Amino acid sequence: MVSEKYNPEKVEKRWQKAWLRAKIFKAPDFPKKTKAYVLDMFPYPSGEGLHVGHPEGYTASDIYTRFLRMQGQEVLHPMGWDAFGLPAENYALKTGTPPAETLKKNIKNFKKQIQALGFSYDWSREINTTDPNYYQWTQWIFVQLFKRGLAYEAFAPINWCPKDKTGLANEEVVGGKCERCGTEVVRKNIRQWLVKITDSKYIERLLKDLDKLDWPESIKHLQRNWIGKSEGALVDFELVTKNQEPADKFKVPSLKSPVIRVFTTRPDTLFGATYLVLSPEHPLVEAVTTSENRKAVEDYQKQAAKKSDLDRTDLAKEKTGVFTGGYAINPVNNEKIPIWIADYVLSSYGTGAIMAVPAHDERDFEFAKKFKLPIIQVIDPDLSSRENTANAITGGASAAILDAHSEKIASVAPLPRNDKEVYIGEGVMVNSGKYDGMNSVEFKKKIVEWLENHDKGKRAVNYKLRDWVFSRQRYWGEPIPIVHCEKCGNVALPEKDLPLKLPQVKNYQPTGTGESPLASIKEWVNAKCPKCGGRAKRETNTMPQWAGSNWYFLRYVDPKNGKQLADPEKLKAWLPVDLYVGGAEHAVLHLLYARFIYKFLFDIGVVPKECGDEPFVKLKNQGLILGEDNQKMSKSRGNVVNPDEVIKQYGADTMRMYEMFMGPFEDAKPWNTKGIVGIQRFLGIKEGKGYVDRVFTVIKQVAEDVQAGKLSSKNGFSKSIHSTIKKITEDIENFRFNTCISELMIFFNGKDGKPDWRPKLNKKGEWEAVGEIGKAVDMDALRAFLKLLSPFAPHLAEELWQKLGKKDFICQQTWPKHDEQRIKAKEIEIPIQINGKVRDKILVASDVPEAELKKMVLANVKIKKWLVGKPIKSFRYVRDRIISLAV
RNA sequence: GCCGCUGUGGUGGAACUGGUAGACACGCACGACUCAAAAUCGUGUGGGAGUAAUCCCUUGUCGGUUCGACUCCGACCAGCGGCACCA
């Protein structure tokens, strides 16, 4: 009788120690066999500790890692800490505890929790972004960017919290309000450091190279949208009023008079441009405004400046704007059109000015309707409906206008059209002078050529992506290694002076001037210029959290290198990352920044050519684990599950397997504590006096009984295991862990011709061997089963491996291989369908000829019943699958 | 508003390139063990009709293609996620 109960608490700790002692997860610097780099997104070690979402991704990557190792690969599987950032600093503001201290505690706790789950990380490579030996290289990368003009200082509007008197990152603004105090955020133009991610050397590659990545399509799609490429044209509109010389950058050299340059993706609608709109911040506003409109324009500008981003982009609000009094000339038809300013035109996109085509753009249409500006249709959706449309546009007033082919159509036709909707598609040109009747797609090319030939515009590409605001008015981040010298301007620190250490401060409160708390440390701020030795001041902004995380995966390869970011030979040996596992919430931030920095490092030769210029070959996103109420887990909802308690109650193996069993890895799925018992029953039960018929107890009992001579052992790898090996191998490769686990259960429970491994309890409460194992135990199959189980439940697998008399580690065994021949059944059951409905099943030899099968089917009593009086229209046999009759 | 994803029993979910829908697990019901309960084990479990054999219905809704549709096509509905005046 089995007396020993499975005790995960003891067993798991024992094996964790044994693994650590044997250093079996330590990756070599230079792998000799096939290499695999399996990476988890490293966590921010918050004070709250792990939540159940963390182990989901870590378990999946661990299963995959263990699987690859058993398949004979050498795997780099590291872990570290992304430890700069707000929570620790906020905590310091409240309590005065230095962030470094808080984090030391948090990391210790996180590490303990992660290790309790038995993940096979190489802890000798652990990194921490707040370690000066680490951020020395984060700063070094910044200096390289700066030297090449890719990091620059500028005034940029940022989110500003008026109460906390600090700039906020986008991710700290929730619903237009400050995450910390709830105050509505305003826009403030302050000095910033920006990184030129939009540089022409990179932006197109960031877009195009997505094609070669094995990432979820949805993530690639998100990045493409975020980059937001649009192709169109820049068009110059000459000003009619010439009060003043415009700023140089808006002047096309070959033109003598000042122009307003607009960007449009629809040059084909140029004949329908009935007015121009400048953003309120546009530098030419003053120049075009007439004296009688000046007051209204200036008032509007002031109002717009006061508005928060939220107000400005609120679509529910009606469009606003004012007329400047100025006019410009539409280059294609020489019409004089009014210039307005409105805050629906953004200063930061394109040229900050647009040509408005109300007939073919919804926003322009809305604006034109409100301010009674002319609406001229220039694209007809369909030639055949042309007459109807003509009536619609002109309100039936003058259909003849459409055929007038006049260069001056615009002045004849501006009948305001308030009823019809906007048409944004392709079609046939109308009201477009000599181009009428031309297909709009063709016309688009033609008119751009015309603009280029006449020096009035040119083909152009625009992107939504903006340069990356790279500074924070915060304390807990990497200091930006730049000094401002009175004579030399901005000067980067020489590499030998890195790291520029973050000094200790007494007060973490922002200064209120938009500077970080560092600004108040005089002895730190005042520095010598590295170039001229003269007086200089240090930059007091710090880097954003993304700075440390966009290259950390390079450092794991060579975590202690003091001379360079990482040894190129070691990078060659391990990079790129073969599999990256993490949450989808990083789709456009971390994953885009990391790609950019990697490409940059590739270009300057830090990342060797052999590694390629994309860091993450394959990406898998874990789905969110929801609370039991199917809602996102959050403290306020009270539906947070604490993994510590789950591990304590059920053990790490059960926790790991349950998380994998819940559903598809990439889907969001609700936690259900009751469901855990299914896994628990399968693996082994910790307490309770009843007999347990699952993995732990059975294998242990079998091992003991075989050794005691009570059962005979039969070697020879019975066929039942082969389909199990095949299924599990394929499913791990495809991250389908939920079905792996059900397959493990099926193998053990016995079904589909597989033996039932479960012993039966007799009346006396004693174990009684029946069925397959009553005769002889197939030890080879049992050992293979344990190997298949081992990536999922590594501790239990080691324990039972040992009980089977093995002295080595199961996690270092070779993954079993299946024999395709032994999976094929000699006899198969084939369903018979009549008109798509299954009426019977027939047991036949798998190689039965179709003619013979047909005879058998037609002779079948149940089938005959359905065929009475009906001629058979067709008989179809899909080998080994189905017989289908139509009557 | 635009883009993307997802809709299968009481629940989480299976179903290979179109081929027996509901694997596996939870829950529930009944039974065994127990003085009893818990734990454990066994049997059953999509809905409906029938003692039964068996039959009908069923993968968000409606239609289409096919011998055959959860799977492919079209329209619609619902939920989730992202972007949000990007010209």
XYZ file of C-alpha atoms in Angstrom, chain A residues 291-783:
493
model
C -5.296 93.882 -39.625
C -9.073 93.661 -39.359
C -8.810 89.922 -38.559
C -5.807 90.176 -36.276
C -7.663 90.292 -32.981
C -9.872 87.287 -33.740
C -6.903 85.264 -34.967
C -4.772 86.046 -31.946
C -7.602 85.229 -29.589
C -8.070 81.929 -31.306
C -4.376 81.149 -31.085
C -4.373 81.861 -27.368
C -7.377 79.675 -26.835
C -5.851 76.808 -28.760
C -2.643 77.033 -26.747
C -4.607 76.741 -23.542
C -6.471 73.649 -24.602
C -5.239 70.311 -23.442
C -4.509 67.587 -25.936
C -7.668 65.895 -24.841
C -9.813 68.924 -25.665
C -8.169 69.450 -28.979
C -8.658 65.968 -30.211
C -12.118 65.423 -28.891
C -14.033 64.439 -31.976
C -17.400 65.006 -30.416
C -16.687 68.708 -30.336
C -17.622 70.825 -33.283
C -14.913 72.170 -35.488
C -13.711 75.655 -34.721
C -11.597 78.140 -36.631
C -11.274 81.720 -37.835
C -10.644 83.420 -41.145
C -7.266 85.185 -41.360
C -8.306 87.592 -44.051
C -5.542 86.261 -46.284
C -5.827 84.484 -49.618
C -3.733 82.081 -51.624
C -3.754 80.881 -55.196
C -4.648 77.324 -56.062
C -1.773 76.405 -58.404
C -3.836 74.219 -60.721
C -6.619 76.622 -61.577
C -5.345 79.964 -60.294
C -8.373 80.398 -58.089
C -8.082 82.752 -55.164
C -9.009 80.837 -52.012
C -9.292 81.977 -48.382
C -6.836 81.018 -45.640
C -8.236 79.951 -42.271
C -6.710 78.738 -39.066
C -8.226 75.855 -37.118
C -7.048 73.505 -34.431
C -8.166 70.440 -36.328
C -4.983 70.909 -38.296
C -2.031 69.640 -36.322
C 1.198 71.586 -36.315
C 3.225 68.449 -35.847
C 2.143 66.533 -38.908
C 3.142 67.278 -42.478
C 3.735 70.996 -42.930
C 1.148 72.063 -40.370
C -1.026 73.340 -43.184
C -3.605 71.687 -45.396
C -5.548 72.311 -48.528
C -9.189 71.679 -47.749
C -11.285 69.649 -50.168
C -14.694 69.557 -48.532
C -16.310 67.406 -51.215
C -13.859 64.575 -50.601
C -12.734 64.829 -46.994
C -15.030 64.443 -44.041
C -13.262 66.879 -41.761
C -13.062 69.549 -44.415
C -16.689 68.920 -45.276
C -17.778 69.419 -41.700
C -15.731 72.608 -41.453
C -16.977 73.962 -44.770
C -20.557 73.323 -43.804
C -20.175 75.151 -40.542
C -18.452 78.187 -42.057
C -20.348 78.145 -45.346
C -17.300 77.608 -47.512
C -17.706 76.371 -51.084
C -17.862 72.641 -51.742
C -16.883 71.432 -55.183
C -17.051 67.836 -56.258
C -14.163 66.805 -58.467
C -14.437 63.020 -58.387
C -17.480 61.211 -59.627
C -17.834 57.760 -58.069
C -19.193 56.260 -61.251
C -19.423 57.527 -64.794
C -22.872 56.052 -65.391
C -24.346 57.913 -62.450
C -22.669 61.101 -63.513
C -25.788 62.959 -64.413
C -27.457 62.227 -61.098
C -24.413 63.275 -59.212
C -24.165 66.443 -61.227
C -27.630 67.331 -60.172
C -26.813 66.533 -56.623
C -23.784 68.762 -56.494
C -25.262 71.715 -58.173
C -28.657 71.210 -56.645
C -29.903 70.846 -60.220
C -29.023 74.446 -60.898
C -26.647 73.968 -63.731
C -25.766 70.562 -64.991
C -24.144 72.256 -67.919
C -21.290 73.402 -65.729
C -19.916 69.897 -65.693
C -19.425 69.969 -69.378
C -18.137 73.457 -69.573
C -14.462 72.376 -69.430
C -13.711 75.795 -68.196
C -10.482 76.687 -66.445
C -12.588 78.849 -64.199
C -15.079 76.230 -63.107
C -14.466 76.875 -59.481
C -15.821 80.350 -59.666
C -18.904 79.265 -61.534
C -19.767 76.265 -59.460
C -19.327 77.006 -55.763
C -22.850 76.246 -54.755
C -22.753 75.233 -51.110
C -23.871 71.674 -50.744
C -25.164 70.915 -47.297
C -27.060 67.724 -47.790
C -24.972 65.120 -49.608
C -22.294 63.064 -47.986
C -18.613 63.098 -48.766
C -17.119 60.753 -51.322
C -13.579 59.633 -50.519
C -13.082 56.862 -53.041
C -11.720 56.693 -56.540
C -13.659 57.591 -59.653
C -13.755 59.826 -62.637
C -12.551 63.435 -62.668
C -15.127 66.192 -62.981
C -14.841 69.952 -62.497
C -11.127 69.539 -63.111
C -10.632 71.486 -66.290
C -9.122 69.617 -69.171
C -8.708 66.516 -67.024
C -12.427 65.830 -66.796
C -13.282 62.269 -67.601
C -9.895 60.934 -66.616
C -9.689 58.154 -64.070
C -8.758 59.657 -60.690
C -5.949 57.170 -60.076
C -4.300 58.103 -63.331
C -4.930 61.766 -62.743
C -3.163 61.568 -59.400
C 0.077 60.627 -61.158
C -0.470 63.189 -63.909
C -1.073 66.113 -61.613
C 1.986 65.339 -59.473
C 4.075 65.334 -62.657
C 2.503 68.628 -63.634
C 3.283 70.122 -60.207
C 6.881 68.971 -60.427
C 7.307 70.308 -63.954
C 5.916 73.675 -62.948
C 7.867 73.878 -59.682
C 4.672 74.062 -57.680
C 5.043 70.878 -55.738
C 6.577 67.449 -55.551
C 5.979 63.876 -54.648
C 6.359 63.324 -50.881
C 6.071 60.735 -48.150
C 4.947 61.458 -44.610
C 4.912 59.409 -41.447
C 2.801 59.580 -38.313
C 5.704 58.416 -36.190
C 7.317 61.288 -34.279
C 10.760 61.548 -32.844
C 11.108 59.796 -29.558
C 10.963 62.124 -26.541
C 13.910 60.802 -24.609
C 14.062 62.871 -21.441
C 12.177 62.882 -18.187
C 12.169 65.546 -15.506
C 12.657 62.811 -13.014
C 15.237 61.480 -10.617
C 15.175 57.694 -10.963
C 16.652 57.200 -14.405
C 19.969 57.158 -16.218
C 21.551 60.649 -16.194
C 21.959 61.965 -19.724
C 25.760 62.196 -20.215
C 25.812 65.685 -21.718
C 27.147 68.989 -20.399
C 26.030 72.388 -21.588
C 29.131 74.513 -22.124
C 28.886 78.277 -22.468
C 31.323 78.227 -25.367
C 31.044 74.818 -27.018
C 27.314 74.182 -26.645
C 26.211 70.645 -25.894
C 29.141 68.315 -25.344
C 28.980 64.586 -24.720
C 31.053 63.131 -21.907
C 34.065 61.197 -23.138
C 33.583 57.454 -22.959
C 36.227 57.091 -20.272
C 34.090 59.213 -17.945
C 31.165 56.841 -18.148
C 29.221 55.794 -16.221
C 27.998 59.153 -15.113
C 26.600 57.981 -11.809
C 23.239 59.053 -10.526
C 23.984 60.985 -7.335
C 22.192 60.477 -4.043
C 19.648 63.154 -3.243
C 17.809 64.038 -0.085
C 14.692 65.328 -1.725
C 12.967 63.522 -4.572
C 10.387 66.261 -5.161
C 10.526 67.825 -8.623
C 11.862 71.376 -8.468
C 8.826 72.944 -10.076
C 10.779 74.489 -12.899
C 10.523 71.458 -15.108
C 13.958 70.286 -14.053
C 14.592 67.002 -12.326
C 15.585 66.901 -8.636
C 19.157 66.612 -9.871
C 19.096 70.342 -10.697
C 19.211 71.188 -7.025
C 22.555 69.466 -6.439
C 24.944 72.301 -7.259
C 28.172 70.345 -6.906
C 26.841 67.797 -9.385
C 25.351 70.245 -11.869
C 28.443 72.404 -12.150
C 31.021 70.684 -14.267
C 33.915 71.337 -16.564
C 33.463 71.205 -20.292
C 35.316 68.120 -21.545
C 36.240 70.016 -24.702
C 37.487 73.416 -23.546
C 37.723 72.923 -19.793
C 35.507 75.943 -19.272
C 32.457 76.320 -17.106
C 29.581 74.048 -17.952
C 26.395 72.633 -16.510
C 25.299 69.039 -16.553
C 22.109 67.975 -18.197
C 19.664 67.279 -15.380
C 16.989 65.393 -17.263
C 17.175 61.632 -17.054
C 16.401 58.938 -19.589
C 13.013 57.217 -19.945
C 12.439 53.666 -18.802
C 12.730 52.403 -22.372
C 16.400 53.380 -22.478
C 17.563 50.463 -20.395
C 15.216 47.924 -21.884
C 15.890 48.527 -25.541
C 19.226 46.744 -25.581
C 19.284 44.525 -22.470
C 19.136 41.296 -24.425
C 22.601 42.102 -25.836
C 24.090 42.361 -22.385
C 23.022 38.880 -21.272
C 25.552 37.519 -23.714
C 28.393 39.212 -21.858
C 26.934 40.670 -18.653
C 30.151 41.573 -16.881
C 32.156 43.121 -19.682
C 33.744 46.370 -18.448
C 35.388 47.298 -21.743
C 32.542 47.141 -24.177
C 28.802 46.707 -24.350
C 29.387 43.065 -25.273
C 32.123 41.053 -26.920
C 31.286 40.845 -30.659
C 32.354 37.200 -30.743
C 29.880 36.360 -28.012
C 27.168 38.348 -29.795
C 27.899 36.371 -32.948
C 27.536 33.175 -30.992
C 24.071 33.909 -29.619
C 22.217 36.626 -31.481
C 19.633 37.224 -32.766
C 17.033 36.207 -30.190
C 15.315 33.135 -31.591
C 12.200 33.405 -29.486
C 10.922 36.391 -27.532
C 7.996 35.881 -25.177
C 6.022 38.672 -23.548
C 2.876 40.741 -23.402
C 1.276 42.415 -26.405
C 1.083 45.727 -24.555
C 4.638 46.450 -25.699
C 3.714 46.268 -29.361
C 4.575 49.810 -30.329
C 6.812 51.040 -27.552
C 9.489 48.656 -26.346
C 9.393 46.491 -29.457
C 9.770 49.436 -31.810
C 12.458 51.198 -29.772
C 14.430 47.977 -29.378
C 14.323 47.358 -33.128
C 15.515 50.894 -33.796
C 18.403 50.769 -31.327
C 19.424 47.353 -32.593
C 19.521 48.624 -36.172
C 21.549 51.600 -35.030
C 24.037 49.385 -33.193
C 24.161 47.165 -36.237
C 24.969 50.137 -38.467
C 27.795 51.366 -36.259
C 29.256 47.881 -36.046
C 28.538 47.101 -32.395
C 26.199 44.314 -33.457
C 28.184 42.156 -35.888
C 26.862 41.670 -39.407
C 26.418 37.939 -38.787
C 23.632 38.725 -36.314
C 21.425 40.449 -38.863
C 19.688 43.776 -38.230
C 16.521 42.525 -36.543
C 16.815 41.551 -32.868
C 13.823 39.252 -32.421
C 13.287 36.625 -35.070
C 10.167 35.174 -33.518
C 7.730 36.723 -31.092
C 4.983 35.134 -29.038
C 2.531 37.139 -26.968
C 0.861 35.630 -23.972
C -2.797 36.430 -23.485
C -3.946 38.257 -20.410
C -5.042 36.186 -17.433
C -8.311 37.654 -16.243
C -9.846 37.407 -12.804
C -12.477 34.813 -11.968
C -15.112 37.412 -12.851
C -13.738 37.606 -16.389
C -12.484 41.148 -15.752
C -8.960 42.445 -15.841
C -7.252 41.692 -12.545
C -6.945 44.782 -10.386
C -6.698 45.620 -6.757
C -9.803 47.788 -6.867
C -11.888 44.924 -8.240
C -10.486 42.582 -5.620
C -10.039 39.787 -8.152
C -6.263 39.487 -7.997
C -4.837 36.000 -7.587
C -1.595 35.719 -5.655
C 0.736 33.086 -7.129
C 2.509 32.578 -3.787
C -0.651 31.195 -2.291
C -1.338 28.981 -5.272
C 2.168 27.531 -5.090
C 1.888 27.025 -1.378
C -1.366 25.174 -1.683
C -0.840 23.179 -4.869
C 2.868 23.282 -5.688
C 4.764 24.907 -8.532
C 4.279 22.054 -10.995
C 0.519 22.207 -10.595
C 0.584 25.982 -10.947
C 2.694 25.778 -14.111
C 0.550 23.122 -15.663
C -2.707 24.745 -14.763
C -1.673 28.023 -16.361
C -0.750 26.181 -19.527
C -3.934 24.130 -19.458
C -6.315 27.089 -19.132
C -6.459 27.744 -22.832
C -4.494 28.829 -25.895
C -1.322 30.664 -24.912
C -2.083 33.810 -26.891
C -5.716 34.191 -25.807
C -7.042 36.092 -22.831
C -8.566 33.661 -20.369
C -10.127 33.795 -16.925
C -8.544 32.238 -13.866
C -10.620 29.590 -12.149
C -9.240 28.331 -8.873
C -11.617 25.371 -8.919
C -10.101 24.202 -12.184
C -6.700 23.647 -10.604
C -7.839 20.458 -8.943
C -7.986 18.765 -12.333
C -4.224 19.121 -12.661
C -3.723 18.331 -9.017
C -5.641 15.082 -9.341
C -3.603 14.198 -12.380
C -0.178 14.858 -10.916
C -0.626 13.771 -7.343
C -2.347 14.896 -4.236
C -0.562 16.505 -1.380
C -2.857 15.549 1.422
C -5.787 13.326 2.224
C -5.810 9.663 3.200
C -7.592 8.267 0.162
C -5.758 6.340 -2.459
C -4.606 8.403 -5.409
C -4.553 6.880 -8.828
C -2.516 9.392 -10.744
C 0.998 10.027 -11.938
C 2.951 10.307 -8.717
C 1.375 7.414 -6.929
C 1.211 5.076 -9.861
C 4.732 5.499 -11.113
C 6.108 5.285 -7.631
C 4.116 2.139 -6.976
C 5.091 0.592 -10.278
C 8.737 1.279 -9.601
C 8.553 -0.305 -6.185
C 6.588 -3.308 -7.348
C 8.881 -4.009 -10.254
C 11.859 -3.840 -7.966
C 10.166 -6.117 -5.441
C 9.442 -8.598 -8.203
C 5.698 -8.199 -7.830
C 5.277 -7.038 -11.401
C 7.196 -8.057 -14.434
C 8.678 -5.374 -16.529
C 8.313 -5.496 -20.260
C 10.517 -3.476 -22.498
C 9.827 -2.757 -26.098
C 8.128 0.562 -26.366
C 4.514 -0.315 -26.935
C 2.711 1.536 -29.642
C 0.537 3.574 -27.332
C 3.347 5.996 -26.627
C 4.180 6.838 -30.240
C 1.162 8.962 -31.080
C 1.582 10.703 -27.737
C 5.195 11.585 -28.524
C 4.226 12.886 -31.935
C 1.369 15.015 -30.702
C 3.262 16.558 -27.794
C 6.376 17.277 -29.843
C 4.355 19.073 -32.506
C 2.260 20.945 -29.997
C 5.245 22.281 -28.032
C 6.805 23.489 -31.262
C 3.614 25.425 -31.959
C 3.059 26.716 -28.433
C -0.115 24.662 -28.020
C 0.541 23.674 -24.439
C -3.095 23.163 -23.478
C -3.468 20.259 -25.861
C -0.107 18.816 -24.794
C -1.467 18.449 -21.316
C -4.694 16.855 -22.424
C -2.598 14.398 -24.452
C -0.541 13.529 -21.372
C -3.786 12.852 -19.533
C -5.144 10.722 -22.340
C -2.016 8.605 -22.392
C -2.279 7.977 -18.710
C -6.020 7.463 -18.466
C -6.151 4.976 -21.297
C -8.349 5.432 -24.297
C -8.334 4.846 -28.030
C -6.533 1.548 -27.694
C -4.062 2.890 -25.181
C -3.623 0.917 -21.990
C -5.174 2.194 -18.814
C -2.354 2.861 -16.397
C -4.686 3.496 -13.566
C -4.771 0.865 -10.857
C -8.048 0.000 -9.261
C -8.998 0.141 -5.665
C -10.422 -3.076 -4.259
C -12.960 -3.452 -1.507
C -10.282 -3.621 1.140
C -8.844 -0.331 -0.041
C -5.799 -2.000 -1.467
C -4.097 -1.369 -4.734
C -4.935 -3.903 -7.339
C -3.175 -4.101 -10.649
C -5.546 -4.747 -13.492
C -5.462 -4.408 -17.242
C -2.183 -3.768 -18.989
C -0.016 -3.225 -15.970
C -1.418 -6.256 -14.218
C 0.491 -8.387 -16.680
C 3.646 -6.466 -17.309
C 4.744 -2.875 -17.210
C 6.128 -1.304 -20.328
C 8.954 0.538 -18.666
C 10.194 2.163 -21.862
C 6.824 3.744 -22.437
C 6.640 4.845 -18.841
C 10.062 6.474 -19.045
